[in-house]
Amino acid sequence: MISVSISVLIYTALALFGIFYLSKFVAFLYSSIKLRYFFPGPKTVSIFGHGLTDFGEEDLEKLESYVKQYPRMHRVVYGHMVRIVVACPELIALAYAEIPDKDRIFLDMFTPAFGNGLAFSSGEIWKRNRRLLTPLFHFKCLESFCEVFNKTGDHFVEVISTKINGNSFDFSKLARLATFEATMNSICSKDCDLQNNLENNPDQRSYLEMLDLLTAQSLIRFNNFLYIMSDTIYYMSKAGKDFLKNCKDMRNLMAKFIHERRALTTEEPREYNDLLDLIMKSRDEDGSGLSDEEMIDELSNFFVAGFETTTCGISFLMYCLCRHPEWQEKCREEIMEVLGDSETIAFEDINKFECLNMCLKESLRLYSPATLVQRIVDKPVQMDGYTLKKGTPIDIGIQSVHMNPTVWQEPSKFDPNRFSKENMEGKHPYSFIPFSAGARNCIGQHFALAEMKVLSIKLLRSYEFSLEPGYEMIRETTTVLTQKGGLSLIAKPIQS
Ligand code: HEM
């Protein structure tokens, strides 16, 4: 009798469980179908939607054509998932204000590597840590990082001096090592010349290898439907176990940096100005700081958010200046005029390079390192006469608003004059958002802009750059936007 009632209980529980998940799935399917068929957007090409797969050149061109047809917002269909792309400044402002929650669809996959660091956390943990870490990027602190950027720039110039034989070289690959050095030295004050001497810096070299491995491992997961659908299946697979091991190794290295720094500060007290030191000193109103695990999270976040993005920024700037040599020359003239004989770029001088600033902004508009940011609706929102229900996935279209013809005239044209003071007067602040905006904007944006400017000033002062004849740039998205197959440039020394 008892065994019958136990089995009835088990079957009932299983049935309820099944009904629960089935009803959730049906509700998801119903809202997807509603969005797919009743929300404005371009025609789908098949049952799988718009056929967007890898955010490569073809996909990016498709997204740019959608914004021409639907300049305010539209839906995009990825297989069974429908996302709403918000593409005009007014609606983007509304989305930042009303839809604050990050869509965790991909973020959670990276918890083993980046924990609850700023870019990956939500809610109260994020709020507390953002408050704690904002002072790290205060202008006073950026001043000391400028010294690091100057040194990195000098190393970059040295590396390129070995490439001036008239042959082309992959600029992006060198820029990646330069921005890695700038990030590493700003975080850990290591003062390493990683560009000329990576081999003799085993910790730094292995961290770079681990980051590369992490990118490759993420692609394996993204390309496997089962691995995306189920954490359990993924973590039971060899791919999942390798990923976890890599994450552990990365975190152990961060722990080592913290440990080394603690040993230094106790035995040999001195003033540091690097990010690690500032992280260790940061305190809440109640005097509590970050735990070791939290510090590891934040260090890892600064690496992942900070170095591929700036590689992309500086590489596309150089690409644009090579495509438009008249602007390269204008920037160079300005650099010579502002710097004179001085070898060092002082932090307070960075804003004097107006022409370079306009060119950098224009290249970030055309080639934003992050093409979109993802949000999820947490309570019904009215947008342009539509009610977006709780759970609707939103893409704030950075690339979309930058390429929106109702926001920027002839959006595909490189025209730095768009960013002159007169032309920007009255422009909606969310017309240009390479660093995102709102509460979760990029905490490192001033750091990134200073770094990209110092490096490019050093390079443009020493070399004239051109594209390899016949080179065709094709965009590709890995973790950020980049050039497929690299960026083939030729450098010629400037005759002084
Ligand atoms: C050209 C360079 C850069 C670009 C284009 C860029 C872009 C962005 C964007 C679009 C976001 C918002 C992401 C989202 O909402 O999902 C973001 C967030 C973030 N960025 Fe950057 N970034 C750059 C450089 C940096 C640097 C150098 C650092 C640190 C040293 C950094 C640290 C962060 C962090 C920690 C966040 C998360 C902020 C939060 O959620 O509170 N970024 N960045």
Coordinates of C-alpha atoms and ligand atoms in Angstrom, one line a residue:
M1 CA 0.0 0.0 0.0
I2 CA 2.8 2.4 1.0
S3 CA 4.9 1.5 -2.1
V4 CA 1.8 2.3 -4.3
S5 CA 1.3 5.7 -2.7
I6 CA 5.1 6.5 -3.0
S7 CA 5.1 5.7 -6.7
V8 CA 1.9 7.7 -7.2
L9 CA 3.6 10.6 -5.5
I10 CA 6.7 10.2 -7.7
Y11 CA 4.7 10.1 -10.9
T12 CA 2.6 13.1 -9.8
A13 CA 5.7 15.0 -9.0
L14 CA 7.3 14.1 -12.4
A15 CA 4.1 15.0 -14.2
L16 CA 3.9 18.4 -12.4
F17 CA 7.6 19.0 -13.2
G18 CA 6.9 18.2 -16.8
I19 CA 3.9 20.4 -17.0
F20 CA 5.8 23.2 -15.4
Y21 CA 8.7 23.1 -17.9
L22 CA 6.3 22.4 -20.8
S23 CA 4.2 25.5 -19.9
K24 CA 7.3 27.6 -19.6
F25 CA 8.5 26.4 -23.0
V26 CA 5.1 27.0 -24.6
A27 CA 5.0 30.5 -23.1
F28 CA 8.5 31.2 -24.4
L29 CA 7.5 29.8 -27.9
Y30 CA 4.3 31.8 -27.8
S31 CA 6.0 35.1 -27.0
S32 CA 8.8 34.4 -29.6
I33 CA 6.2 33.6 -32.3
K34 CA 4.3 36.8 -31.4
L35 CA 7.4 38.9 -31.6
R36 CA 8.5 37.1 -34.8
Y37 CA 5.2 37.6 -36.7
F38 CA 3.7 40.8 -35.2
F39 CA 6.7 43.0 -34.4
P40 CA 8.1 45.1 -37.2
G41 CA 11.4 43.8 -38.7
P42 CA 13.0 42.6 -41.9
K43 CA 11.7 39.5 -43.7
T44 CA 13.2 36.3 -42.4
V45 CA 15.1 34.2 -44.9
S46 CA 14.1 30.8 -43.5
I47 CA 12.5 29.0 -40.6
F48 CA 15.8 29.7 -38.8
G49 CA 15.3 33.5 -39.1
H50 CA 17.7 36.0 -40.6
G51 CA 20.5 33.5 -41.0
L52 CA 22.8 35.6 -38.7
T53 CA 25.5 33.3 -37.4
D54 CA 28.9 34.8 -36.6
F55 CA 28.6 38.6 -36.8
G56 CA 31.1 38.6 -39.6
E57 CA 31.1 41.0 -42.5
E58 CA 28.0 39.5 -44.1
D59 CA 26.0 39.6 -40.8
L60 CA 27.2 43.2 -40.0
E61 CA 26.1 44.4 -43.4
K62 CA 22.7 42.7 -42.9
L63 CA 22.3 44.5 -39.6
E64 CA 23.3 47.8 -41.2
S65 CA 20.7 47.3 -43.9
Y66 CA 18.0 46.6 -41.3
V67 CA 18.6 49.9 -39.6
K68 CA 18.1 51.7 -43.0
Q69 CA 14.7 50.0 -43.2
Y70 CA 13.8 50.3 -39.5
P71 CA 15.6 53.2 -38.1
R72 CA 13.9 53.2 -34.7
M73 CA 13.7 49.6 -33.6
H74 CA 13.1 46.2 -35.1
R75 CA 13.2 42.5 -34.3
V76 CA 15.9 40.1 -35.4
V77 CA 15.3 36.3 -35.4
Y78 CA 18.0 33.9 -34.4
G79 CA 16.5 30.4 -34.9
H80 CA 14.0 30.0 -32.0
M81 CA 15.1 33.3 -30.4
V82 CA 13.8 36.7 -31.2
R83 CA 15.6 39.9 -30.0
I84 CA 14.5 43.5 -30.3
V85 CA 17.2 45.8 -31.6
V86 CA 16.9 49.4 -30.4
A87 CA 18.5 51.7 -32.9
C88 CA 17.7 55.3 -32.4
P89 CA 19.0 57.6 -29.6
E90 CA 15.6 58.5 -28.1
L91 CA 14.6 54.8 -27.7
I92 CA 18.2 53.9 -26.5
A93 CA 17.8 56.5 -23.8
L94 CA 14.5 55.0 -22.8
A95 CA 16.0 51.5 -22.8
Y96 CA 18.9 52.5 -20.6
A97 CA 16.5 54.1 -18.1
E98 CA 13.7 51.4 -18.2
I99 CA 15.6 48.2 -18.9
P100 CA 18.6 48.2 -16.6
D101 CA 19.1 44.4 -16.3
K102 CA 21.8 42.7 -18.4
D103 CA 20.6 39.7 -20.3
R104 CA 22.5 36.9 -18.6
I105 CA 22.1 34.4 -21.5
F106 CA 25.9 34.5 -22.2
L107 CA 27.3 36.2 -19.1
D108 CA 26.6 33.2 -16.8
M109 CA 28.7 30.9 -19.0
F110 CA 31.8 32.9 -18.0
T111 CA 31.3 32.9 -14.2
P112 CA 34.0 30.3 -13.7
A113 CA 36.5 32.8 -15.2
F114 CA 35.3 36.2 -14.2
G115 CA 33.1 35.5 -11.2
N116 CA 31.1 38.5 -10.0
G117 CA 33.4 41.1 -11.5
L118 CA 31.9 44.4 -12.7
A119 CA 31.2 43.5 -16.3
F120 CA 29.6 40.1 -15.3
S121 CA 27.6 40.9 -12.1
S122 CA 24.2 42.3 -11.5
G123 CA 22.0 43.7 -8.7
E124 CA 23.4 44.7 -5.3
I125 CA 26.9 43.1 -5.9
W126 CA 27.4 45.1 -9.0
K127 CA 26.1 48.3 -7.3
R128 CA 28.5 48.0 -4.4
N129 CA 31.5 47.1 -6.5
R130 CA 30.8 49.9 -9.1
R131 CA 30.7 52.4 -6.2
L132 CA 33.9 51.0 -4.8
L133 CA 35.8 50.9 -8.0
T134 CA 34.7 54.1 -9.8
P135 CA 37.5 56.2 -8.0
L136 CA 40.1 53.9 -9.7
F137 CA 39.4 55.6 -13.0
H138 CA 39.4 59.2 -11.6
F139 CA 41.5 61.6 -13.6
K140 CA 44.0 61.8 -10.8
C141 CA 44.7 58.1 -11.2
L142 CA 44.7 58.2 -15.0
E143 CA 47.6 60.7 -14.8
S144 CA 50.0 58.0 -13.5
F145 CA 48.8 55.5 -16.1
C146 CA 49.8 58.0 -18.8
E147 CA 53.4 57.2 -17.9
V148 CA 52.8 53.5 -18.6
F149 CA 51.1 54.4 -22.0
N150 CA 54.2 56.6 -22.9
K151 CA 56.5 53.7 -22.3
T152 CA 54.3 51.2 -24.1
G153 CA 54.2 53.6 -27.0
D154 CA 58.0 53.8 -27.1
H155 CA 58.2 50.0 -27.2
F156 CA 55.6 49.9 -29.9
V157 CA 57.7 52.4 -32.0
E158 CA 60.8 50.1 -31.4
V159 CA 58.9 47.0 -32.6
I160 CA 57.8 48.7 -35.7
S161 CA 61.3 49.8 -36.5
T162 CA 62.0 46.2 -37.3
K163 CA 59.2 46.2 -39.9
I164 CA 60.3 49.1 -42.1
N165 CA 61.8 47.1 -44.9
G166 CA 58.9 48.0 -47.2
N167 CA 57.1 44.7 -46.6
S168 CA 53.7 44.6 -44.9
F169 CA 53.0 43.4 -41.4
D170 CA 50.0 42.6 -39.3
F171 CA 49.4 45.8 -37.3
S172 CA 46.6 44.3 -35.2
K173 CA 48.8 41.6 -33.9
L174 CA 51.5 44.1 -32.7
A175 CA 48.8 46.4 -31.3
R176 CA 47.4 43.5 -29.4
L177 CA 50.7 42.9 -27.6
A178 CA 51.1 46.7 -27.0
T179 CA 47.6 47.0 -25.4
F180 CA 48.3 43.8 -23.4
E181 CA 51.5 45.4 -22.1
A182 CA 49.7 48.7 -21.3
T183 CA 46.9 46.8 -19.4
M184 CA 49.3 44.5 -17.6
N185 CA 51.6 47.3 -16.5
S186 CA 48.7 49.6 -15.4
I187 CA 47.2 46.8 -13.4
C188 CA 50.4 45.3 -11.8
S189 CA 53.1 48.0 -12.2
K190 CA 55.3 45.2 -13.7
D191 CA 57.1 47.6 -15.9
C192 CA 57.6 44.8 -18.4
D193 CA 58.6 45.3 -22.0
L194 CA 56.2 42.5 -23.2
Q195 CA 56.4 43.7 -26.8
N196 CA 60.1 43.1 -27.2
N197 CA 60.5 40.5 -24.5
L198 CA 57.5 38.3 -23.9
E199 CA 59.6 35.2 -23.6
N200 CA 61.3 36.4 -20.5
N201 CA 58.0 37.2 -18.7
P202 CA 56.6 33.7 -18.2
D203 CA 53.5 34.7 -16.1
Q204 CA 52.5 37.4 -18.6
R205 CA 53.1 35.1 -21.5
S206 CA 51.0 32.3 -20.0
Y207 CA 48.2 34.7 -19.1
L208 CA 48.0 35.8 -22.7
E209 CA 48.0 32.1 -23.8
M210 CA 45.2 31.4 -21.4
L211 CA 43.1 34.3 -22.7
D212 CA 43.6 33.0 -26.2
L213 CA 42.6 29.6 -25.1
L214 CA 39.5 31.0 -23.4
T215 CA 38.4 32.6 -26.7
A216 CA 38.9 29.3 -28.5
Q217 CA 37.0 27.4 -25.8
S218 CA 34.1 29.9 -25.9
L219 CA 33.8 29.4 -29.7
I220 CA 33.6 25.6 -29.2
R221 CA 30.7 26.1 -26.7
F222 CA 28.9 28.6 -28.9
N223 CA 29.0 26.3 -31.9
N224 CA 27.5 23.3 -30.0
F225 CA 23.8 23.5 -29.4
L226 CA 23.9 20.9 -26.6
Y227 CA 26.7 22.8 -24.8
I228 CA 24.7 26.0 -25.0
M229 CA 21.4 24.4 -23.8
S230 CA 22.8 22.5 -20.8
D231 CA 25.6 23.4 -18.4
T232 CA 25.5 19.8 -17.0
I233 CA 26.2 18.3 -20.4
Y234 CA 28.9 20.9 -21.1
Y235 CA 30.7 20.5 -17.8
M236 CA 30.6 16.7 -18.1
S237 CA 32.3 16.9 -21.6
K238 CA 36.1 17.1 -22.1
A239 CA 35.6 20.6 -23.6
G240 CA 33.8 21.8 -20.4
K241 CA 36.5 20.2 -18.1
D242 CA 39.3 21.9 -20.2
F243 CA 37.4 25.2 -19.9
L244 CA 37.1 24.9 -16.1
K245 CA 40.8 24.0 -15.8
N246 CA 41.8 27.1 -17.9
C247 CA 39.6 29.3 -15.8
K248 CA 41.2 28.0 -12.6
D249 CA 44.7 28.6 -14.0
M250 CA 43.8 32.1 -15.0
R251 CA 42.4 32.9 -11.5
N252 CA 45.4 31.3 -9.8
L253 CA 47.7 33.6 -11.7
M254 CA 45.6 36.6 -10.6
A255 CA 45.9 35.3 -7.0
K256 CA 49.6 35.1 -7.5
F257 CA 49.8 38.7 -8.5
I258 CA 47.8 39.7 -5.4
H259 CA 50.0 37.5 -3.2
E260 CA 53.2 39.0 -4.6
R261 CA 51.9 42.5 -4.1
R262 CA 51.0 41.8 -0.4
A263 CA 54.4 40.4 0.3
L264 CA 55.9 43.6 -1.2
T265 CA 53.7 46.0 0.7
T266 CA 54.4 44.4 4.0
E267 CA 58.2 44.0 3.6
E268 CA 59.0 47.0 1.6
P269 CA 56.3 49.7 2.0
R270 CA 56.0 52.1 -0.9
E271 CA 53.3 54.1 -2.7
Y272 CA 51.8 52.4 -5.7
N273 CA 49.6 53.9 -8.3
D274 CA 48.6 50.9 -10.2
L275 CA 45.1 49.4 -10.5
L276 CA 45.9 46.4 -8.2
D277 CA 47.0 48.7 -5.5
L278 CA 43.9 50.9 -5.8
I279 CA 41.7 47.8 -5.8
M280 CA 43.4 46.6 -2.6
K281 CA 43.0 49.9 -0.9
S282 CA 39.3 50.5 -1.9
R283 CA 36.9 50.6 1.0
D284 CA 33.2 50.8 1.6
E285 CA 31.6 53.5 3.8
D286 CA 31.7 50.9 6.6
G287 CA 35.4 50.4 6.0
S288 CA 35.2 46.9 4.4
G289 CA 37.1 46.2 1.3
L290 CA 37.1 43.4 -1.3
S291 CA 37.8 39.8 -0.4
D292 CA 40.6 38.0 -2.3
E293 CA 38.1 36.2 -4.5
E294 CA 36.4 39.6 -5.4
M295 CA 39.8 41.1 -6.2
I296 CA 40.5 38.2 -8.5
D297 CA 37.1 38.8 -10.2
E298 CA 37.8 42.5 -10.8
L299 CA 41.4 42.0 -12.0
S300 CA 40.2 39.4 -14.5
N301 CA 37.4 41.7 -15.6
F302 CA 39.8 44.6 -16.3
F303 CA 41.9 42.3 -18.5
V304 CA 39.0 40.8 -20.4
A305 CA 37.1 44.1 -20.9
G306 CA 40.2 46.3 -21.4
F307 CA 42.7 45.0 -23.8
E308 CA 41.0 43.4 -26.9
T309 CA 38.7 46.5 -27.0
T310 CA 41.6 48.9 -27.2
T311 CA 43.4 46.7 -29.7
C312 CA 40.3 47.0 -31.9
G313 CA 40.1 50.8 -31.3
I314 CA 43.7 51.6 -32.2
S315 CA 43.8 49.2 -35.2
F316 CA 40.6 50.6 -36.8
L317 CA 41.9 54.1 -36.2
M318 CA 45.1 53.2 -38.2
Y319 CA 43.0 51.5 -40.9
C320 CA 40.9 54.7 -41.3
L321 CA 44.0 56.9 -41.3
C322 CA 45.5 54.8 -44.0
R323 CA 42.3 54.8 -46.1
H324 CA 42.3 58.6 -45.7
P325 CA 45.9 59.8 -45.8
E326 CA 44.9 63.4 -45.8
W327 CA 43.6 63.0 -42.3
Q328 CA 46.7 61.0 -41.3
E329 CA 48.8 64.0 -42.4
K330 CA 46.5 66.5 -40.5
C331 CA 46.9 64.4 -37.3
R332 CA 50.7 64.3 -37.8
E333 CA 50.9 68.1 -38.3
E334 CA 48.9 68.6 -35.2
I335 CA 51.1 66.2 -33.2
M336 CA 54.3 68.0 -34.3
E337 CA 52.8 71.3 -33.4
V338 CA 51.5 70.3 -30.0
L339 CA 54.5 68.2 -29.0
G340 CA 57.3 70.2 -30.5
D341 CA 60.6 68.6 -29.3
S342 CA 59.0 66.9 -26.3
E343 CA 59.2 63.1 -26.3
T344 CA 56.6 62.6 -23.6
I345 CA 52.9 63.1 -23.8
A346 CA 51.7 64.6 -20.5
F347 CA 48.2 63.7 -19.3
E348 CA 47.1 67.3 -19.3
D349 CA 48.1 67.6 -23.0
I350 CA 46.0 64.7 -24.3
N351 CA 43.0 66.9 -25.0
K352 CA 45.0 69.3 -27.1
F353 CA 45.0 66.8 -30.0
E354 CA 41.7 67.8 -31.4
C355 CA 42.1 66.4 -34.9
L356 CA 43.2 63.1 -33.6
N357 CA 40.3 63.1 -31.2
M358 CA 37.8 63.6 -34.0
C359 CA 39.5 60.9 -36.1
L360 CA 39.4 58.5 -33.2
K361 CA 35.7 59.1 -32.5
E362 CA 34.9 58.7 -36.1
S363 CA 36.7 55.4 -36.3
L364 CA 35.0 54.2 -33.1
R365 CA 31.6 55.2 -34.7
L366 CA 32.3 53.3 -37.9
Y367 CA 34.0 50.3 -36.2
S368 CA 32.8 50.0 -32.6
P369 CA 34.7 47.3 -30.7
A370 CA 31.4 46.2 -29.0
T371 CA 28.6 46.2 -31.7
L372 CA 25.8 45.9 -29.2
V373 CA 25.0 45.4 -25.5
Q374 CA 22.3 43.0 -24.3
R375 CA 19.5 43.7 -21.8
I376 CA 16.4 41.9 -20.7
V377 CA 13.0 43.4 -19.9
D378 CA 12.2 42.9 -16.2
K379 CA 8.8 44.7 -16.1
P380 CA 6.5 45.6 -19.1
V381 CA 7.8 48.7 -21.0
Q382 CA 6.1 50.8 -23.6
M383 CA 8.3 51.6 -26.6
D384 CA 7.1 53.3 -29.7
G385 CA 3.5 52.1 -29.1
Y386 CA 4.5 48.5 -28.4
T387 CA 4.4 46.8 -25.0
L388 CA 7.6 44.8 -24.4
K389 CA 6.8 42.0 -21.9
K390 CA 9.0 40.8 -19.0
G391 CA 11.6 38.5 -20.4
T392 CA 11.9 40.2 -23.9
P393 CA 15.6 40.1 -24.9
I394 CA 16.8 43.6 -26.1
D395 CA 19.9 44.5 -28.1
I396 CA 21.0 48.1 -27.6
G397 CA 22.4 48.5 -31.1
I398 CA 25.7 50.4 -30.8
Q399 CA 26.6 49.7 -34.4
S400 CA 23.0 50.3 -35.4
V401 CA 22.7 53.8 -34.0
H402 CA 26.2 54.7 -35.4
M403 CA 25.1 53.5 -38.9
N404 CA 21.6 54.9 -38.6
P405 CA 21.0 57.3 -41.6
T406 CA 18.4 59.3 -39.6
V407 CA 21.1 60.0 -37.0
W408 CA 24.2 60.4 -39.1
Q409 CA 24.2 61.6 -42.7
E410 CA 25.9 59.2 -45.1
P411 CA 26.8 57.0 -42.2
S412 CA 29.3 54.8 -44.0
K413 CA 31.5 57.8 -44.9
F414 CA 34.6 58.5 -42.8
D415 CA 34.1 62.2 -41.9
P416 CA 35.8 63.2 -38.6
N417 CA 34.3 66.7 -39.0
R418 CA 31.1 65.2 -37.7
F419 CA 32.7 65.4 -34.2
S420 CA 33.7 69.1 -34.4
K421 CA 32.3 71.2 -31.6
E422 CA 29.9 73.0 -33.9
N423 CA 28.6 69.9 -35.6
M424 CA 28.0 68.1 -32.3
E425 CA 26.0 71.0 -30.9
G426 CA 22.4 69.8 -30.3
K427 CA 23.2 66.2 -31.2
H428 CA 21.5 63.6 -29.0
P429 CA 24.1 62.3 -26.4
Y430 CA 23.2 58.7 -27.3
S431 CA 23.9 59.2 -31.0
F432 CA 27.5 58.0 -30.2
I433 CA 27.9 55.3 -27.6
P434 CA 31.0 53.1 -28.3
F435 CA 31.4 52.8 -24.5
S436 CA 27.7 52.2 -23.9
A437 CA 25.9 54.6 -21.6
G438 CA 23.7 54.8 -18.6
A439 CA 24.6 53.2 -15.2
R440 CA 26.5 50.4 -16.8
N441 CA 28.7 52.4 -19.1
C442 CA 32.3 51.5 -19.6
I443 CA 34.2 52.3 -16.4
G444 CA 37.5 52.3 -18.3
Q445 CA 36.5 54.7 -21.1
H446 CA 38.8 57.6 -20.2
F447 CA 41.6 55.1 -19.5
A448 CA 41.0 53.6 -23.0
L449 CA 40.8 56.9 -24.8
A450 CA 44.1 58.1 -23.2
E451 CA 45.8 54.8 -24.0
M452 CA 44.7 54.8 -27.7
K453 CA 45.7 58.5 -28.1
V454 CA 49.1 58.2 -26.5
L455 CA 50.0 55.0 -28.6
S456 CA 48.8 56.5 -31.8
I457 CA 50.5 59.9 -31.2
K458 CA 53.8 58.0 -30.7
L459 CA 53.3 55.9 -33.8
L460 CA 52.2 58.7 -36.1
R461 CA 55.1 60.9 -35.0
S462 CA 57.6 58.2 -36.1
Y463 CA 56.0 56.6 -39.1
E464 CA 53.8 57.1 -42.1
F465 CA 51.4 54.2 -42.5
S466 CA 49.7 52.9 -45.6
L467 CA 47.7 49.8 -46.5
E468 CA 49.4 46.9 -48.3
P469 CA 48.5 47.4 -52.0
G470 CA 45.4 45.2 -52.8
Y471 CA 44.5 44.7 -49.1
E472 CA 40.8 44.5 -48.5
M473 CA 39.6 44.8 -45.0
I474 CA 36.9 42.3 -44.0
R475 CA 35.3 42.6 -40.6
E476 CA 35.0 39.7 -38.2
T477 CA 33.7 39.4 -34.6
T478 CA 35.7 37.3 -32.2
T479 CA 35.3 38.7 -28.6
V480 CA 35.2 42.1 -30.2
L481 CA 35.1 43.5 -33.7
T482 CA 38.4 42.9 -35.6
Q483 CA 39.8 42.4 -39.1
K484 CA 39.6 38.9 -40.7
G485 CA 43.2 37.7 -41.3
G486 CA 44.7 40.8 -39.7
L487 CA 45.4 44.4 -40.8
S488 CA 48.2 44.5 -43.4
L489 CA 50.1 47.8 -43.1
I490 CA 53.3 49.2 -44.4
A491 CA 55.3 51.7 -42.3
K492 CA 57.8 54.2 -43.5
P493 CA 59.9 56.3 -41.1
I494 CA 59.2 60.0 -41.0
Q495 CA 62.2 62.0 -42.1
S496 CA 62.8 64.6 -39.4
Ligands
HEM1 C1 38.1 51.0 -26.8 C2 38.1 50.5 -25.6 C3 36.8 50.1 -24.9 C4 35.5 50.0 -25.4 C5 35.0 50.3 -26.8 C6 34.7 49.5 -24.3 C7 33.3 49.3 -24.4 C8 32.6 48.9 -23.3 C9 31.1 48.7 -23.4 C10 30.3 48.8 -24.6 C11 30.7 48.3 -22.1 C12 29.3 48.0 -21.7 C13 29.1 46.5 -21.8 C14 27.7 46.0 -21.4 O1 26.8 46.8 -21.0 O2 27.4 44.9 -21.7 C15 31.9 48.3 -21.3 C16 31.9 47.9 -19.9 C17 33.0 47.8 -19.2 N1 34.3 48.1 -19.5 FE1 34.9 48.9 -21.3 N2 35.5 49.3 -23.2 C18 36.8 49.7 -23.5 C19 37.9 49.7 -22.7 C20 37.9 49.3 -21.4 C21 39.1 49.4 -20.5 C22 40.4 49.8 -20.9 C23 38.7 48.9 -19.3 C24 39.4 48.7 -18.0 C25 40.7 48.9 -17.8 C26 37.2 48.6 -19.4 C27 36.5 48.0 -18.4 C28 35.1 47.8 -18.5 C29 34.3 47.3 -17.4 C30 34.9 46.8 -16.0 C31 33.0 47.3 -17.8 C32 31.8 46.9 -17.0 C33 31.2 48.1 -16.3 C34 29.9 47.9 -15.5 O3 29.1 47.0 -15.9 O4 29.8 48.5 -14.5 N3 36.8 48.8 -20.7 N4 33.0 48.6 -22.0

